[in-house]
Tab-separated table of C-alpha atoms in Angstrom:
chain	number	residue	atom	x	y	z
A	1	MET	CA	-27.838	45.920	16.474
A	2	ARG	CA	-27.407	44.044	13.201
A	3	PRO	CA	-25.622	45.929	10.384
A	4	LEU	CA	-27.944	47.374	7.771
A	5	SER	CA	-27.464	46.085	4.241
A	6	LEU	CA	-27.645	48.758	1.577
A	7	LEU	CA	-28.843	46.098	-0.826
A	8	THR	CA	-32.207	46.038	0.954
A	9	GLN	CA	-32.601	49.663	-0.072
A	10	LEU	CA	-31.771	48.922	-3.706
A	11	ARG	CA	-33.932	45.801	-4.204
A	12	PRO	CA	-37.209	47.763	-4.709
A	13	MET	CA	-35.460	49.869	-7.336
A	14	ARG	CA	-34.191	46.733	-9.102
A	15	ARG	CA	-37.672	45.147	-9.072
A	16	SER	CA	-39.136	48.345	-10.552
A	17	LEU	CA	-36.494	48.373	-13.274
A	18	ALA	CA	-37.242	44.715	-14.072
A	19	LEU	CA	-40.969	45.481	-14.427
A	20	LEU	CA	-40.191	48.426	-16.671
A	21	ALA	CA	-38.055	46.149	-18.843
A	22	LEU	CA	-40.947	43.692	-19.250
A	23	VAL	CA	-43.300	46.514	-20.201
A	24	ALA	CA	-40.815	47.778	-22.743
A	25	LEU	CA	-40.492	44.349	-24.313
A	26	ALA	CA	-44.259	44.041	-24.615
A	27	ALA	CA	-44.513	47.459	-26.216
A	28	CYS	CA	-41.937	46.412	-28.806
A	29	GLY	CA	-43.979	43.381	-29.807
A	30	GLY	CA	-41.897	40.840	-27.909
A	31	GLN	CA	-44.798	38.733	-26.528
A	32	PRO	CA	-43.897	35.787	-24.282
A	33	ARG	CA	-45.166	32.400	-25.465
A	34	PRO	CA	-47.860	30.768	-23.347
A	35	GLY	CA	-47.096	27.470	-21.654
A	36	PRO	CA	-49.051	24.345	-22.573
A	37	GLN	CA	-51.332	24.397	-19.492
A	38	THR	CA	-50.790	27.496	-17.376
A	39	GLY	CA	-50.809	30.325	-19.896
A	40	PHE	CA	-47.784	32.563	-19.655
A	41	ALA	CA	-44.789	30.715	-18.200
A	42	PHE	CA	-42.237	32.765	-16.291
A	43	GLN	CA	-39.271	31.122	-14.629
A	44	ALA	CA	-37.921	32.958	-11.600
A	45	GLN	CA	-34.183	33.556	-11.827
A	46	PRO	CA	-32.210	33.001	-8.624
A	47	GLU	CA	-30.260	35.963	-7.298
A	48	PRO	CA	-26.539	35.699	-8.070
A	49	PRO	CA	-24.198	35.262	-5.118
A	50	ARG	CA	-23.088	38.563	-3.623
A	51	THR	CA	-19.807	39.722	-2.124
A	52	ARG	CA	-20.025	41.632	1.158
A	53	VAL	CA	-18.231	44.970	1.358
A	54	ALA	CA	-18.233	46.636	4.787
A	55	LEU	CA	-18.625	50.413	5.128
A	56	LEU	CA	-17.030	51.624	8.365
A	57	LEU	CA	-18.548	55.047	9.036
A	58	PRO	CA	-19.274	57.297	12.034
A	59	LEU	CA	-23.042	56.874	12.039
A	60	SER	CA	-23.392	58.120	15.628
A	61	GLY	CA	-21.503	60.698	17.655
A	62	GLN	CA	-20.196	64.102	16.582
A	63	GLN	CA	-19.390	63.001	13.001
A	64	ALA	CA	-22.752	61.305	12.337
A	65	ALA	CA	-23.868	63.846	9.722
A	66	LEU	CA	-20.615	63.403	7.810
A	67	GLY	CA	-20.975	59.634	8.089
A	68	ARG	CA	-24.441	59.711	6.543
A	69	ALA	CA	-23.232	61.845	3.650
A	70	MET	CA	-20.361	59.418	3.052
A	71	GLN	CA	-22.865	56.552	3.127
A	72	GLN	CA	-24.857	58.317	0.410
A	73	ALA	CA	-21.698	58.808	-1.662
A	74	ALA	CA	-20.983	55.075	-1.387
A	75	GLU	CA	-24.557	54.284	-2.489
A	76	LEU	CA	-24.074	56.558	-5.504
A	77	ALA	CA	-20.848	54.746	-6.447
A	78	LEU	CA	-22.556	51.364	-6.183
A	79	PHE	CA	-25.500	52.530	-8.295
A	80	GLU	CA	-23.256	54.046	-10.985
A	81	ASN	CA	-21.113	50.911	-11.178
A	82	GLY	CA	-24.290	48.840	-11.582
A	83	ASN	CA	-22.902	45.798	-9.785
A	84	PRO	CA	-25.610	43.431	-8.463
A	85	GLY	CA	-22.927	41.165	-7.005
A	86	VAL	CA	-21.999	43.631	-4.240
A	87	ASP	CA	-23.739	43.851	-0.882
A	88	PHE	CA	-22.647	46.975	1.040
A	89	VAL	CA	-23.050	46.481	4.792
A	90	LEU	CA	-22.932	49.425	7.219
A	91	GLN	CA	-20.856	49.291	10.405
A	92	ASP	CA	-20.932	52.181	12.897
A	93	THR	CA	-17.481	53.182	14.187
A	94	ARG	CA	-19.029	55.779	16.559
A	95	GLY	CA	-16.143	58.032	15.550
A	96	THR	CA	-13.699	56.327	17.931
A	97	THR	CA	-10.718	54.021	17.542
A	98	GLY	CA	-12.345	51.408	19.755
A	99	GLY	CA	-15.545	51.588	17.742
A	100	ALA	CA	-13.610	51.250	14.481
A	101	ALA	CA	-11.719	48.181	15.716
A	102	GLU	CA	-14.967	46.587	16.900
A	103	ALA	CA	-16.695	47.385	13.599
A	104	ALA	CA	-13.848	45.798	11.628
A	105	ARG	CA	-13.945	42.602	13.685
A	106	SER	CA	-17.705	42.386	13.271
A	107	ALA	CA	-17.464	42.957	9.512
A	108	ILE	CA	-14.807	40.288	9.105
A	109	SER	CA	-16.756	37.748	11.166
A	110	ASP	CA	-19.817	38.467	8.982
A	111	GLY	CA	-17.827	37.575	5.867
A	112	ALA	CA	-16.800	40.975	4.481
A	113	ARG	CA	-14.264	40.623	1.665
A	114	ILE	CA	-13.326	44.334	1.563
A	115	ILE	CA	-13.495	47.120	4.155
A	116	VAL	CA	-14.232	50.690	2.996
A	117	GLY	CA	-13.271	53.223	5.701
A	118	PRO	CA	-12.758	54.177	8.485
A	119	LEU	CA	-12.442	57.948	8.638
A	120	THR	CA	-9.241	58.893	10.522
A	121	ALA	CA	-5.634	57.738	10.666
A	122	ALA	CA	-6.018	56.547	14.264
A	123	GLU	CA	-9.090	54.519	13.338
A	124	ALA	CA	-7.308	53.052	10.309
A	125	SER	CA	-4.448	51.945	12.556
A	126	ALA	CA	-6.940	50.251	14.910
A	127	VAL	CA	-8.656	48.474	12.011
A	128	SER	CA	-5.446	47.290	10.350
A	129	VAL	CA	-4.612	44.674	12.983
A	130	SER	CA	-7.642	42.447	12.454
A	131	ALA	CA	-7.869	43.232	8.724
A	132	ARG	CA	-4.311	42.151	8.007
A	133	SER	CA	-4.706	39.047	10.149
A	134	ALA	CA	-7.775	38.048	8.125
A	135	ARG	CA	-6.238	39.196	4.798
A	136	VAL	CA	-9.129	41.590	4.195
A	137	PRO	CA	-8.072	44.689	2.199
A	138	VAL	CA	-8.939	48.122	3.608
A	139	LEU	CA	-9.626	51.327	1.653
A	140	ALA	CA	-9.283	53.899	4.443
A	141	PHE	CA	-10.317	57.541	4.041
A	142	THR	CA	-7.246	59.074	5.722
A	143	ASN	CA	-4.447	60.868	3.861
A	144	ASP	CA	-1.809	59.645	6.337
A	145	ALA	CA	0.471	57.592	4.093
A	146	ALA	CA	2.099	56.017	7.162
A	147	GLN	CA	-1.037	53.895	7.580
A	148	GLY	CA	-0.733	52.372	4.100
A	149	GLY	CA	0.868	49.169	2.946
A	150	ALA	CA	0.310	45.409	3.263
A	151	GLY	CA	-3.325	45.457	2.189
A	152	ILE	CA	-4.222	48.901	3.583
A	153	TRP	CA	-4.712	51.807	1.166
A	154	THR	CA	-4.972	55.464	2.212
A	155	MET	CA	-7.419	57.189	-0.096
A	156	GLY	CA	-6.879	60.849	0.861
A	157	VAL	CA	-4.736	63.352	-1.020
A	158	THR	CA	-1.369	63.033	0.721
A	159	PRO	CA	0.958	65.964	1.454
A	160	ALA	CA	3.664	64.162	-0.534
A	161	GLN	CA	1.594	64.229	-3.727
A	162	GLN	CA	0.877	67.932	-3.311
A	163	VAL	CA	4.547	68.757	-2.737
A	164	ARG	CA	5.673	66.654	-5.684
A	165	ARG	CA	3.257	68.458	-7.992
A	166	VAL	CA	4.077	72.070	-7.041
A	167	VAL	CA	7.824	71.579	-6.615
A	168	GLY	CA	8.041	69.679	-9.895
A	169	ALA	CA	6.333	72.566	-11.694
A	170	ALA	CA	8.533	75.166	-9.983
A	171	ALA	CA	11.692	73.208	-10.819
A	172	SER	CA	10.604	72.961	-14.454
A	173	ALA	CA	10.311	76.757	-14.455
A	174	GLY	CA	13.876	77.134	-13.150
A	175	ALA	CA	13.524	77.107	-9.350
A	176	ARG	CA	16.270	75.212	-7.530
A	177	ARG	CA	16.534	76.541	-3.972
A	178	ILE	CA	13.276	75.619	-2.211
A	179	GLY	CA	12.189	76.498	1.319
A	180	LEU	CA	9.341	75.412	3.580
A	181	GLY	CA	7.657	77.231	6.448
A	182	ALA	CA	5.069	75.330	8.479
A	183	ARG	CA	3.935	74.460	11.983
A	184	ASP	CA	5.781	71.660	13.725
A	185	ASP	CA	2.847	69.254	13.610
A	186	ALA	CA	1.981	66.084	11.698
A	187	PHE	CA	1.074	68.013	8.530
A	188	GLY	CA	4.169	70.218	8.645
A	189	ARG	CA	6.467	67.250	9.231
A	190	ALA	CA	4.853	65.380	6.332
A	191	LEU	CA	5.449	68.373	4.051
A	192	ALA	CA	9.075	68.560	5.187
A	193	GLN	CA	9.738	64.878	4.558
A	194	ALA	CA	8.133	65.081	1.144
A	195	LEU	CA	10.175	68.168	0.202
A	196	ARG	CA	13.422	66.446	1.164
A	197	GLU	CA	12.522	63.426	-0.958
A	198	VAL	CA	11.427	65.459	-3.978
A	199	ALA	CA	14.527	67.694	-3.829
A	200	ASN	CA	16.690	64.582	-3.852
A	201	GLU	CA	14.754	63.046	-6.747
A	202	LEU	CA	15.102	66.238	-8.809
A	203	SER	CA	18.805	66.723	-7.899
A	204	LEU	CA	18.025	70.032	-6.187
A	205	PRO	CA	20.098	71.460	-3.310
A	206	PRO	CA	18.960	70.429	0.188
A	207	PRO	CA	15.861	72.500	1.022
A	208	THR	CA	15.645	75.129	3.746
A	209	ILE	CA	13.045	73.892	6.234
A	210	ALA	CA	11.685	75.904	9.157
A	211	LEU	CA	9.107	74.164	11.354
A	212	HIS	CA	7.769	76.394	14.121
A	213	PRO	CA	5.891	75.628	17.340
A	214	ALA	CA	2.157	76.129	16.992
A	215	ARG	CA	2.249	79.019	19.477
A	216	ASN	CA	4.583	81.079	17.242
A	217	GLU	CA	2.983	83.990	15.423
A	218	PRO	CA	3.084	83.234	11.627
A	219	GLY	CA	4.571	86.605	10.636
A	220	ALA	CA	7.430	86.238	13.108
A	221	ALA	CA	7.994	82.652	11.934
A	222	ALA	CA	8.240	83.866	8.340
A	223	ARG	CA	10.782	86.541	9.246
A	224	GLU	CA	12.765	83.878	11.103
A	225	LEU	CA	12.888	81.737	7.967
A	226	ALA	CA	13.977	84.725	5.869
A	227	ALA	CA	16.787	85.443	8.339
A	228	THR	CA	18.230	81.931	7.917
A	229	VAL	CA	18.556	82.195	4.147
A	230	GLY	CA	22.071	82.711	2.824
A	231	PRO	CA	23.203	85.236	0.201
A	232	GLU	CA	21.863	83.093	-2.628
A	233	GLY	CA	18.348	83.433	-1.269
A	234	LEU	CA	15.483	81.142	-2.213
A	235	ASP	CA	13.687	80.616	-5.507
A	236	ALA	CA	10.473	79.300	-3.950
A	237	VAL	CA	8.892	78.768	-0.538
A	238	ILE	CA	6.130	76.333	0.356
A	239	ILE	CA	3.794	77.887	2.911
A	240	GLY	CA	2.338	75.111	5.035
A	241	TYR	CA	-0.233	77.382	6.671
A	242	ALA	CA	-3.833	77.951	5.566
A	243	GLY	CA	-6.430	80.686	5.993
A	244	PRO	CA	-5.453	83.973	7.682
A	245	ALA	CA	-2.199	82.416	8.940
A	246	ALA	CA	-1.078	81.822	5.337
A	247	ARG	CA	-1.708	85.467	4.486
A	248	VAL	CA	0.225	86.682	7.527
A	249	TYR	CA	3.105	84.311	6.757
A	250	ALA	CA	3.358	85.483	3.139
A	251	ALA	CA	3.485	89.122	4.249
A	252	GLY	CA	6.149	88.179	6.793
A	253	LEU	CA	8.381	86.735	4.077
A	254	VAL	CA	8.302	90.054	2.223
A	255	ALA	CA	8.933	91.987	5.434
A	256	GLY	CA	11.865	89.681	6.130
A	257	GLY	CA	13.562	90.587	2.852
A	258	LEU	CA	12.283	87.935	0.428
A	259	PRO	CA	10.356	89.969	-2.162
A	260	VAL	CA	7.573	88.345	-4.189
A	261	PRO	CA	8.463	88.100	-7.032
A	262	PRO	CA	11.105	86.883	-7.795
A	263	LEU	CA	10.337	84.513	-4.918
A	264	ARG	CA	7.696	81.952	-5.930
A	265	ILE	CA	5.071	81.130	-3.309
A	266	LEU	CA	3.811	77.543	-3.298
A	267	GLY	CA	0.845	76.188	-1.374
A	268	HIS	CA	-1.239	73.066	-0.814
A	269	ALA	CA	-4.712	71.664	-1.450
A	270	LEU	CA	-6.384	73.395	1.517
A	271	TRP	CA	-5.938	76.670	-0.341
A	272	ALA	CA	-8.585	75.569	-2.863
A	273	GLN	CA	-11.228	76.098	-0.171
A	274	ASP	CA	-10.159	79.669	0.735
A	275	GLY	CA	-11.306	82.309	-1.701
A	276	GLY	CA	-9.771	85.139	0.332
A	277	LEU	CA	-6.102	84.215	0.035
A	278	ALA	CA	-5.435	86.575	-2.855
A	279	ASN	CA	-6.486	89.493	-0.647
A	280	GLU	CA	-2.860	89.382	0.468
A	281	ALA	CA	-0.720	90.909	-2.283
A	282	ALA	CA	2.179	88.539	-1.572
A	283	LEU	CA	-0.041	85.549	-2.424
A	284	GLN	CA	-1.167	86.869	-5.803
A	285	GLY	CA	0.429	84.588	-8.390
A	286	ALA	CA	1.061	81.828	-5.841
A	287	THR	CA	0.578	78.276	-7.113
A	288	PHE	CA	-0.752	75.201	-5.397
A	289	ALA	CA	-1.891	71.664	-6.246
A	290	ALA	CA	-5.422	70.396	-5.617
A	291	PRO	CA	-7.990	68.054	-7.172
A	292	ASP	CA	-9.429	69.004	-10.557
A	293	PRO	CA	-12.558	71.162	-9.974
A	294	ARG	CA	-14.244	69.962	-13.169
A	295	ALA	CA	-14.414	66.368	-11.974
A	296	ARG	CA	-15.564	67.540	-8.558
A	297	SER	CA	-18.319	69.667	-10.074
A	298	ARG	CA	-19.676	66.690	-12.017
A	299	PHE	CA	-19.676	64.531	-8.880
A	300	GLU	CA	-21.437	67.216	-6.837
A	301	GLN	CA	-24.125	67.624	-9.488
A	302	ARG	CA	-24.841	63.878	-9.513
A	303	PHE	CA	-24.872	63.748	-5.709
A	304	GLU	CA	-27.215	66.706	-5.415
A	305	SER	CA	-29.514	65.253	-8.053
A	306	ALA	CA	-29.711	61.970	-6.116
A	307	PHE	CA	-29.932	63.288	-2.545
A	308	GLY	CA	-31.081	66.903	-2.786
A	309	GLN	CA	-28.011	68.497	-1.170
A	310	ARG	CA	-24.389	69.237	-1.941
A	311	PRO	CA	-21.894	66.758	-0.521
A	312	PRO	CA	-19.217	67.643	2.046
A	313	ARG	CA	-15.646	67.487	0.834
A	314	LEU	CA	-14.859	64.079	2.334
A	315	ALA	CA	-17.845	62.457	0.640
A	316	GLY	CA	-15.740	62.270	-2.502
A	317	VAL	CA	-13.224	59.985	-0.802
A	318	ALA	CA	-16.039	57.621	0.214
A	319	TYR	CA	-17.308	57.629	-3.382
A	320	ASP	CA	-13.852	56.737	-4.669
A	321	ALA	CA	-13.234	53.954	-2.167
A	322	ALA	CA	-16.677	52.413	-2.637
A	323	GLY	CA	-16.378	52.544	-6.418
A	324	ILE	CA	-12.972	50.874	-6.364
A	325	ALA	CA	-14.311	48.166	-4.035
A	326	ALA	CA	-17.295	47.519	-6.311
A	327	ARG	CA	-15.015	47.221	-9.328
A	328	ALA	CA	-12.668	44.889	-7.469
A	329	VAL	CA	-15.553	42.465	-6.898
A	330	VAL	CA	-16.171	42.274	-10.653
A	331	SER	CA	-12.622	42.294	-11.985
A	332	ASN	CA	-10.638	40.547	-9.247
A	333	ASN	CA	-13.172	38.443	-7.336
A	334	GLY	CA	-12.962	40.808	-4.382
A	335	ASP	CA	-9.186	41.218	-4.373
A	336	VAL	CA	-8.033	44.843	-4.373
A	337	ALA	CA	-5.010	45.342	-6.616
A	338	GLY	CA	-3.068	48.344	-7.839
A	339	GLY	CA	-2.558	49.533	-11.364
A	340	ASP	CA	-5.944	50.443	-12.832
A	341	VAL	CA	-7.059	54.067	-13.093
A	342	PHE	CA	-10.478	54.910	-11.622
A	343	ALA	CA	-12.476	58.034	-12.502
A	344	GLY	CA	-12.966	59.377	-8.991
A	345	ALA	CA	-14.990	62.245	-7.559
A	346	ASP	CA	-11.919	64.499	-7.600
A	347	GLY	CA	-10.346	63.248	-10.809
A	348	PRO	CA	-8.317	60.200	-11.839
A	349	ILE	CA	-6.962	57.913	-9.130
A	350	ARG	CA	-4.677	54.876	-9.219
A	351	LEU	CA	-3.942	52.489	-6.352
A	352	MET	CA	-0.230	51.853	-5.815
A	353	GLN	CA	1.417	48.783	-4.346
A	354	ASP	CA	2.837	50.807	-1.437
A	355	GLY	CA	-0.674	51.454	-0.098
A	356	THR	CA	-1.171	54.986	-1.432
A	357	ALA	CA	-3.812	56.193	-3.847
A	358	LEU	CA	-2.001	58.205	-6.498
A	359	ARG	CA	-4.147	61.091	-7.683
A	360	GLY	CA	-3.874	63.410	-10.629
A	361	LEU	CA	-3.745	66.939	-9.175
A	362	ALA	CA	-4.355	70.118	-11.111
A	363	LEU	CA	-2.063	73.125	-10.701
A	364	PHE	CA	-3.734	76.409	-9.654
A	365	ARG	CA	-2.642	80.056	-9.574
A	366	MET	CA	-4.041	82.730	-7.264
A	367	GLU	CA	-5.242	85.653	-9.379
A	368	PRO	CA	-5.520	89.305	-8.252
A	369	SER	CA	-9.291	88.925	-8.562
A	370	GLY	CA	-9.176	86.446	-5.685
A	371	ASP	CA	-10.024	83.468	-7.870
A	372	ALA	CA	-7.830	80.407	-8.212
A	373	THR	CA	-7.539	79.396	-11.865
A	374	VAL	CA	-6.296	76.103	-13.280
A	375	ILE	CA	-3.040	76.639	-15.147
A	376	ASP	CA	-2.249	72.958	-15.706
A	377	PRO	CA	-4.961	70.250	-15.642
A	378	ALA	CA	-4.637	67.050	-13.665
A	379	PRO	CA	-2.336	64.542	-15.377
A	380	MET	CA	-3.001	60.822	-15.500
A	381	PRO	CA	-1.668	59.294	-12.255
A	382	GLY	CA	1.609	57.529	-12.912
A	383	ALA	CA	2.436	59.526	-16.044
A	384	ALA	CA	6.071	60.545	-16.533
A	385	GLY	CA	7.005	63.200	-14.000
A	386	PHE	CA	3.956	62.564	-11.845
């Protein structure tokens, strides 16, 4: 099946807008001059050359609904950037690594200058081989920073950025001894690595890190962490769990002898989607970093106005990547480069040379009411201290 060009969907809209422009000119008195023999003379303008940008999305399989929503987010980004020189071309990854690799090869052979997608870290790894060989930049949706570099950018909010934001704020408030409790999985290990790096950057003591097997009960894991702390105790603990497990872990820290306060509880961006965390008394006053909700609200309103439904969370990443690709066609002749700040669906975003997308993250506090309130808005990515 041939890939479907999104431009074919936009051409009728462009023709309608052109007709409306002619009507407006006539209404303002701007009458075209008749030609010498044929009356009104109109000269058709050739379409400008277009740059192909491939969208690698799961358009079939279990993630098809998400893929369609991400397609719509990309369409919205193209429309808002108003770039007639971009031709978005859909490629179905089928939600598999093999499908993603095949889609990338097909896109490159069809002349794509930029690839937007695919969805997961494994798919991004499969795409990177052919993309790097052909020198085609990739704006992947994953937040796995290990996939970035050498022409591949990871567009998701990385654990490292979240840790840097909350630990930096805690250190500014006087915290020095930082701990981490999380499952021993990819996310937990990423949090641990980030905490070690941030502690070193801020000249803090080596952090206390406790990664537990997934089968361990969170409360017992928290008490185990508390038992390893020396007489000086801890000033703050990052809880790498989410949902009910985060609440159980926080209660376990208190039961293990680490009262809150003075212990500061720090979290991560997944907490922004859980309105019940403050039901646990130990999590009231906890802080975490997440995208700015004001920017997200504006994006969701525009999406809903265009498509009649609210977008899923990951649609924002597709909007960001597609918008950056469309801008790259205008400003850099299709070459993706770092440095510029883009107003993304979840706030400001800046591409870095190391293959990460640096995002401005707001700082939130869990209130006794159960709401998470912004206590420090998202800074400009790359600003001092961020």
